[in-house]
mmCIF file with all atom_site columns, C-alpha atoms in Angstrom:
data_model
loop_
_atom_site.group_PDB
_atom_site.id
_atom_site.type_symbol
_atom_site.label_atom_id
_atom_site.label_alt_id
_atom_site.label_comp_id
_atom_site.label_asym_id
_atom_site.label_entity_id
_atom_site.label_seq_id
_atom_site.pdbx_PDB_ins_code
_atom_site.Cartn_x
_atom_site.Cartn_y
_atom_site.Cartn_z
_atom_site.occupancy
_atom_site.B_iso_or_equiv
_atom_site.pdbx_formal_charge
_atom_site.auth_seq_id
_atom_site.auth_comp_id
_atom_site.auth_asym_id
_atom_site.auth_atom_id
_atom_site.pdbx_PDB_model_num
ATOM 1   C CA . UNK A 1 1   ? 12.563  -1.836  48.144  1.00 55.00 ? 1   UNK A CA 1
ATOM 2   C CA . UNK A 1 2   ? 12.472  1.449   47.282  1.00 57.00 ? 2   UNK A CA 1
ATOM 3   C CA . UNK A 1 3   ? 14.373  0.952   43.667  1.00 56.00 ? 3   UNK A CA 1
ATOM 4   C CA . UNK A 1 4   ? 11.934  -1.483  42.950  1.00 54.00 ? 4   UNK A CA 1
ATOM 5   C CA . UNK A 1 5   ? 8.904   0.510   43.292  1.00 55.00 ? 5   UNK A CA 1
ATOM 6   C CA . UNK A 1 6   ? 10.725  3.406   40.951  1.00 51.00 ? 6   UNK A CA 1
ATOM 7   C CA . UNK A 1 7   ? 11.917  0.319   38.304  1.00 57.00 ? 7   UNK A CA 1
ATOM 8   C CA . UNK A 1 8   ? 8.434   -1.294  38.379  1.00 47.00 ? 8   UNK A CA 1
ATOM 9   C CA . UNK A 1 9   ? 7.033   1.530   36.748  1.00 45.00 ? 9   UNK A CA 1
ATOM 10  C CA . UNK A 1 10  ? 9.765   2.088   34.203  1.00 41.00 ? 10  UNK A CA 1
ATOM 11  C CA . UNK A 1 11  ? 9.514   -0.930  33.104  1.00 40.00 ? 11  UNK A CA 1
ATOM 12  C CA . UNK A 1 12  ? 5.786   -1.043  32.714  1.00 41.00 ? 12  UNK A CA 1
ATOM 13  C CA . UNK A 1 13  ? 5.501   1.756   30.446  1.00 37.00 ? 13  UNK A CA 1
ATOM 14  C CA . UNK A 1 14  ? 8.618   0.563   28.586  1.00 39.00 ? 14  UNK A CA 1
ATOM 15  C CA . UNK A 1 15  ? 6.362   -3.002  28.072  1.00 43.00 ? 15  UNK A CA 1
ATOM 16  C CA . UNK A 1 16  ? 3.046   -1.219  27.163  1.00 40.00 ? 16  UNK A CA 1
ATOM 17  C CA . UNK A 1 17  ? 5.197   0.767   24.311  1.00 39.00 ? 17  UNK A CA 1
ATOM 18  C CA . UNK A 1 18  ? 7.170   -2.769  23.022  1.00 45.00 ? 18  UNK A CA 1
ATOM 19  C CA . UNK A 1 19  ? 3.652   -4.191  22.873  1.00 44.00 ? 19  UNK A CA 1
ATOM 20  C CA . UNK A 1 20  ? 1.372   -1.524  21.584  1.00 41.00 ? 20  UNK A CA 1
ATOM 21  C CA . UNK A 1 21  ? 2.793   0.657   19.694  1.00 39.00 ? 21  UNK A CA 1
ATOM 22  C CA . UNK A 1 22  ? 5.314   -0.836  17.207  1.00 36.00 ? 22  UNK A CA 1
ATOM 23  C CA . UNK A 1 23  ? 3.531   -3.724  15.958  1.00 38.00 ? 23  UNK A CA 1
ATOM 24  C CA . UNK A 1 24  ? 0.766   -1.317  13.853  1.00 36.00 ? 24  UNK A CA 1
ATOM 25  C CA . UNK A 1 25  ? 3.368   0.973   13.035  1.00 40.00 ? 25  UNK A CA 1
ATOM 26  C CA . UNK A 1 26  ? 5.050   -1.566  11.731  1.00 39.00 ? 26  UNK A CA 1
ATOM 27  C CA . UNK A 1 27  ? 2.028   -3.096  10.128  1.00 43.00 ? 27  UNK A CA 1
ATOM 28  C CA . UNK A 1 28  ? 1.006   -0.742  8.255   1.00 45.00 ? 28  UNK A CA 1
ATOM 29  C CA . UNK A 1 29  ? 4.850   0.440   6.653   1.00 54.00 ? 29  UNK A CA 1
ATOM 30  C CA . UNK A 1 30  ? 5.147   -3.089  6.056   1.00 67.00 ? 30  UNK A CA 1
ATOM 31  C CA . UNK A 1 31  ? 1.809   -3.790  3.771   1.00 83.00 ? 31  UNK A CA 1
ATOM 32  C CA . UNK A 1 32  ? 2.367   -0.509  1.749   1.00 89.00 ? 32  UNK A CA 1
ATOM 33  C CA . UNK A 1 33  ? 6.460   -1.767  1.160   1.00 91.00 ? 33  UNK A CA 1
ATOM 34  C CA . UNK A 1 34  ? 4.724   -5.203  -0.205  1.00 92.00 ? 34  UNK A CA 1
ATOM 35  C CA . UNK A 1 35  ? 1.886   -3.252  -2.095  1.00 93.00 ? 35  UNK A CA 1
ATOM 36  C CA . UNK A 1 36  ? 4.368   -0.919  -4.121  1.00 94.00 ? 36  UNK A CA 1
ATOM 37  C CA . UNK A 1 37  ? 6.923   -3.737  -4.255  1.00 94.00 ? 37  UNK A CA 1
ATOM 38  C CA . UNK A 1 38  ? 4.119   -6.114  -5.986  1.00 94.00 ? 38  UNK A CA 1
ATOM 39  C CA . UNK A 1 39  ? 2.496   -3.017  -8.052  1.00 95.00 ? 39  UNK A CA 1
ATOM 40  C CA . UNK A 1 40  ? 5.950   -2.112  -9.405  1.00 95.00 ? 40  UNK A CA 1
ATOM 41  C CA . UNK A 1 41  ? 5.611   -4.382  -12.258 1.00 96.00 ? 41  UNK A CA 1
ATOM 42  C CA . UNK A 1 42  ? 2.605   -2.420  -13.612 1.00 96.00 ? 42  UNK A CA 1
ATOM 43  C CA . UNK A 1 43  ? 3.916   0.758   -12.742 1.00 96.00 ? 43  UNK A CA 1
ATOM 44  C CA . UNK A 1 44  ? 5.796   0.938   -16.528 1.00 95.00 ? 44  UNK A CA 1
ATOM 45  C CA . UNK A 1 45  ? 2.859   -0.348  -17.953 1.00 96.00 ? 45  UNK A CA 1
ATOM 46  C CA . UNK A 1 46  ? 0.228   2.027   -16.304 1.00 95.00 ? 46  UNK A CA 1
ATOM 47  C CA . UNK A 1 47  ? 2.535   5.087   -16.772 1.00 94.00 ? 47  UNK A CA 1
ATOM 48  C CA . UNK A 1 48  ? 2.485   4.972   -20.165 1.00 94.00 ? 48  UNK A CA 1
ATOM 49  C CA . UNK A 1 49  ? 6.249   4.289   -20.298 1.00 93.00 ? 49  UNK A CA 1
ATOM 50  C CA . UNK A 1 50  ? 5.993   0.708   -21.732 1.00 94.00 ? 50  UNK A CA 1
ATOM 51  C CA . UNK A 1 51  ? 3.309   -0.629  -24.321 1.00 94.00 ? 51  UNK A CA 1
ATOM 52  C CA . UNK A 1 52  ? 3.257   -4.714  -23.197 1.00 93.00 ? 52  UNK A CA 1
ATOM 53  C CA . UNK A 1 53  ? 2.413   -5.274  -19.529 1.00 93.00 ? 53  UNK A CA 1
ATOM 54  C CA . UNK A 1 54  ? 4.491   -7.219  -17.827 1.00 94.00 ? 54  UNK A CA 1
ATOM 55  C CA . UNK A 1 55  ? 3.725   -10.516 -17.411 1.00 90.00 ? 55  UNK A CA 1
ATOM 56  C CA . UNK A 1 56  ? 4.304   -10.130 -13.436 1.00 96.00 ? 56  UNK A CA 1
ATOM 57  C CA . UNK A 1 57  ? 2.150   -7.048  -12.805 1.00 96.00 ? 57  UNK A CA 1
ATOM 58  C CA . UNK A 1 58  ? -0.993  -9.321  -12.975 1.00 96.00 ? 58  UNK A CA 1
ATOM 59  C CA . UNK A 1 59  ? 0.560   -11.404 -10.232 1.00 96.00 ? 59  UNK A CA 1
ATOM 60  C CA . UNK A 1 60  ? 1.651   -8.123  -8.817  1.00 95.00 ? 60  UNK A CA 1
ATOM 61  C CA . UNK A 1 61  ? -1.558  -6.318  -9.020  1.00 95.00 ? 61  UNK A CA 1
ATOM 62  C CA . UNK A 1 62  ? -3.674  -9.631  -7.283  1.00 94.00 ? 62  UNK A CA 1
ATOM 63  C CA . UNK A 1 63  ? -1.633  -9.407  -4.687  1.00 93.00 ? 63  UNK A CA 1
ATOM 64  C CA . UNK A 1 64  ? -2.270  -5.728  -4.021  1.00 92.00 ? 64  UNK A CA 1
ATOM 65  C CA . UNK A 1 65  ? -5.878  -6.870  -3.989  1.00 90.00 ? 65  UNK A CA 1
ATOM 66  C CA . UNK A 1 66  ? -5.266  -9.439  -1.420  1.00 89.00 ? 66  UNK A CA 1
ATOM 67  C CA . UNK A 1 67  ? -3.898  -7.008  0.482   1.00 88.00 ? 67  UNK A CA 1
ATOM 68  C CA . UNK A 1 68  ? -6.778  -4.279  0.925   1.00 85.00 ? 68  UNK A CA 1
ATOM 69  C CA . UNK A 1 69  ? -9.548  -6.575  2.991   1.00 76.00 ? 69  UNK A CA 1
ATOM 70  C CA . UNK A 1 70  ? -7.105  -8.175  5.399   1.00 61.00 ? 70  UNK A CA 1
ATOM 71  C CA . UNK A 1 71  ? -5.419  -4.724  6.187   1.00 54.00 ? 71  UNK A CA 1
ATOM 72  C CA . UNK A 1 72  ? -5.286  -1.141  5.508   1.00 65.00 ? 72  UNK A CA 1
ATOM 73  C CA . UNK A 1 73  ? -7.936  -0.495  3.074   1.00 85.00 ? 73  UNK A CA 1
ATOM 74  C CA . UNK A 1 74  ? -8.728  1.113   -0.223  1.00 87.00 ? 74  UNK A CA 1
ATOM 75  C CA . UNK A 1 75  ? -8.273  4.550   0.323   1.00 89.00 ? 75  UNK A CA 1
ATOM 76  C CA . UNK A 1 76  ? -5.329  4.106   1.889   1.00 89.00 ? 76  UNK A CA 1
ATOM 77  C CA . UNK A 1 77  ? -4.003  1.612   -0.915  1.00 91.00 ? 77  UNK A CA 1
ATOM 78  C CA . UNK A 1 78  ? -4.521  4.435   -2.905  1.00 92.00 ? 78  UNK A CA 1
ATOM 79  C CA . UNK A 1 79  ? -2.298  6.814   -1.187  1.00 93.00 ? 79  UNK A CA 1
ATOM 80  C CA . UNK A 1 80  ? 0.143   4.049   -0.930  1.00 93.00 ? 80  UNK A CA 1
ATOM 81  C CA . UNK A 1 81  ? 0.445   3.370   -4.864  1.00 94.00 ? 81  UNK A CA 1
ATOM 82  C CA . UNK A 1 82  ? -0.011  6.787   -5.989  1.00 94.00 ? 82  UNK A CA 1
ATOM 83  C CA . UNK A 1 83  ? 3.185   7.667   -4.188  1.00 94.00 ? 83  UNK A CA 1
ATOM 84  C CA . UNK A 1 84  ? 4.272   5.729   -6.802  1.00 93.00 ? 84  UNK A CA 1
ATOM 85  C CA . UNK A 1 85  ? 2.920   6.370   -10.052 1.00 94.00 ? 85  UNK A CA 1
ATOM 86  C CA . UNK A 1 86  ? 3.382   10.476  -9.014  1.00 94.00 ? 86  UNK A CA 1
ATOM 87  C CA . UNK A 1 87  ? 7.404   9.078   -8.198  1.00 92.00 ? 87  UNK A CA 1
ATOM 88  C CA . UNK A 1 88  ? 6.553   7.581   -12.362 1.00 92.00 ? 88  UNK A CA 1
ATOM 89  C CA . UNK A 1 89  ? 5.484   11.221  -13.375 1.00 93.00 ? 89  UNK A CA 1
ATOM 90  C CA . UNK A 1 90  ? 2.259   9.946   -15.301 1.00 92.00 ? 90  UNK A CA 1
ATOM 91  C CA . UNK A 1 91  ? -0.341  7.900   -15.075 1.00 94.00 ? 91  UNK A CA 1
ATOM 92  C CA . UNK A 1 92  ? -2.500  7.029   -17.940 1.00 95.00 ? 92  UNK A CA 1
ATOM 93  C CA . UNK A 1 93  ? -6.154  6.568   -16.977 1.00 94.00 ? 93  UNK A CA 1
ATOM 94  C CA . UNK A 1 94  ? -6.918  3.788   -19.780 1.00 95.00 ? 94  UNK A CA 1
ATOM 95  C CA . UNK A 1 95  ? -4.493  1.719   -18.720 1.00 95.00 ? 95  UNK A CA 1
ATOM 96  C CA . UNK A 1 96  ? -5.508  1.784   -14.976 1.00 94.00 ? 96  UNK A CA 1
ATOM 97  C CA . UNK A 1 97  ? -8.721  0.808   -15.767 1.00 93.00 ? 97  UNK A CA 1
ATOM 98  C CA . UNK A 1 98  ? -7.711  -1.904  -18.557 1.00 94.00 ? 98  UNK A CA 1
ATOM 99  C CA . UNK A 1 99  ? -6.005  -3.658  -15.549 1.00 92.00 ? 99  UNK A CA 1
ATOM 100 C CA . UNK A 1 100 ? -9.318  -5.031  -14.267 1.00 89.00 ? 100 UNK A CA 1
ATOM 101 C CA . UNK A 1 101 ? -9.892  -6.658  -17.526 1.00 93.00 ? 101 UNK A CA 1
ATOM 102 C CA . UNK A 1 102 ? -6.256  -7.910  -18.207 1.00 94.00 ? 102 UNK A CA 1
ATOM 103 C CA . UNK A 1 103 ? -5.864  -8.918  -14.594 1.00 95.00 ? 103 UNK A CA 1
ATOM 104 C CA . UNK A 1 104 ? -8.852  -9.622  -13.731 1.00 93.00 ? 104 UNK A CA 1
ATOM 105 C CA . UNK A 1 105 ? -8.712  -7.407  -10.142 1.00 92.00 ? 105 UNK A CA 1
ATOM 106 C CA . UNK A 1 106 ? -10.607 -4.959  -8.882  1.00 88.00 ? 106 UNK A CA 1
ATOM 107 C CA . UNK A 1 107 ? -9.365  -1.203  -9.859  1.00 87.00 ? 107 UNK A CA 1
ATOM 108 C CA . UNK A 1 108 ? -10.835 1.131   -7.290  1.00 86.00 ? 108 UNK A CA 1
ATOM 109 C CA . UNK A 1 109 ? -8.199  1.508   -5.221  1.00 88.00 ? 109 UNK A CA 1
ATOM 110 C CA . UNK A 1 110 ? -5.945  2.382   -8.199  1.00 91.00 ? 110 UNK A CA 1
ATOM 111 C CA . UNK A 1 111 ? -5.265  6.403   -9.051  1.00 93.00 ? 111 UNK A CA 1
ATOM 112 C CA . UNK A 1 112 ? -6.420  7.325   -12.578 1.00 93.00 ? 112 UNK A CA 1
ATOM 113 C CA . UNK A 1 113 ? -4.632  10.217  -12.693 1.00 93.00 ? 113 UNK A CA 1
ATOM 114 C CA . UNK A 1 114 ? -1.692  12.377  -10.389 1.00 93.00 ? 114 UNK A CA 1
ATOM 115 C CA . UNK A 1 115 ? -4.758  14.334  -9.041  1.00 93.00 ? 115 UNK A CA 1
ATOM 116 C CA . UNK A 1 116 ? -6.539  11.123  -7.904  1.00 93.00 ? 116 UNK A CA 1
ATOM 117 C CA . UNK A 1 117 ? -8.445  12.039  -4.849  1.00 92.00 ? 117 UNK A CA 1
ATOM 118 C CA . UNK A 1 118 ? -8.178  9.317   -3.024  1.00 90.00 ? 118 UNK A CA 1
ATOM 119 C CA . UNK A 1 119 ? -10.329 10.189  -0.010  1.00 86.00 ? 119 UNK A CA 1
ATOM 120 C CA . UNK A 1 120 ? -13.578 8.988   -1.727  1.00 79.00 ? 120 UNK A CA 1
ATOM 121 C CA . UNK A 1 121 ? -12.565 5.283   -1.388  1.00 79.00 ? 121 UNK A CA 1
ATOM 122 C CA . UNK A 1 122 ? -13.498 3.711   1.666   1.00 61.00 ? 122 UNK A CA 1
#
């Protein structure tokens, strides 16, 4: 009797983590992996590095998009991506911006430069 009254609370809090905690951890690693993984094919493109888009960074970049309402939001879409362009070493503000046209996707979330504040978003 006496175990069971020490185990029944060990295993409660050990529950409450499994169930709480890890899922939005989790979550959130997991929709910035797919966001940089999908924006990767504009990365070249948006850099400055290549002068054709890829034909997969619209397909790429609509997926980013699809990602922001159902999840973690613009701002911190931008974060997510501009880990990657500052990982690039440039970004080329023109370029950004021409995605909305190319793509046709929204481009707020996206940094227009390495000193894109991205606090501002929502």
């Amino acid at each position: 009797m006496a175990a069971s009254m020490v185990l029944l609370p060990v295993v409660t809090v050990v529950f409450l983590l499994c169930c709480c905690w890890t899922p939005v951890e989790a979550e959130t690693h997991t929709d910035c992996g797919l966001a940089q993984t999908a924006f990767s094919f504009c990365v070249s493109y948006v850099a400055g590095i290549d002068e054709e888009i890829d034909p997969k960074c619209c397909v790429g970049a609509r997926s980013v998009q699809e990602l922001i309402p159902t999840s973690i939001g613009e701002r911190v879409m931008c974060e997510c991506l501009k880990q990657e362009l500052v990982s690039a070493g440039a970004v080329d503000e023109g370029r950004t911006l021409s995605l909305a046209l190319i793509c046709g996707v929204s481009t707020n979330y996206l940094p227009t430069s390495l000193e894109f504040e991205c606090n501002g978003l929502s």
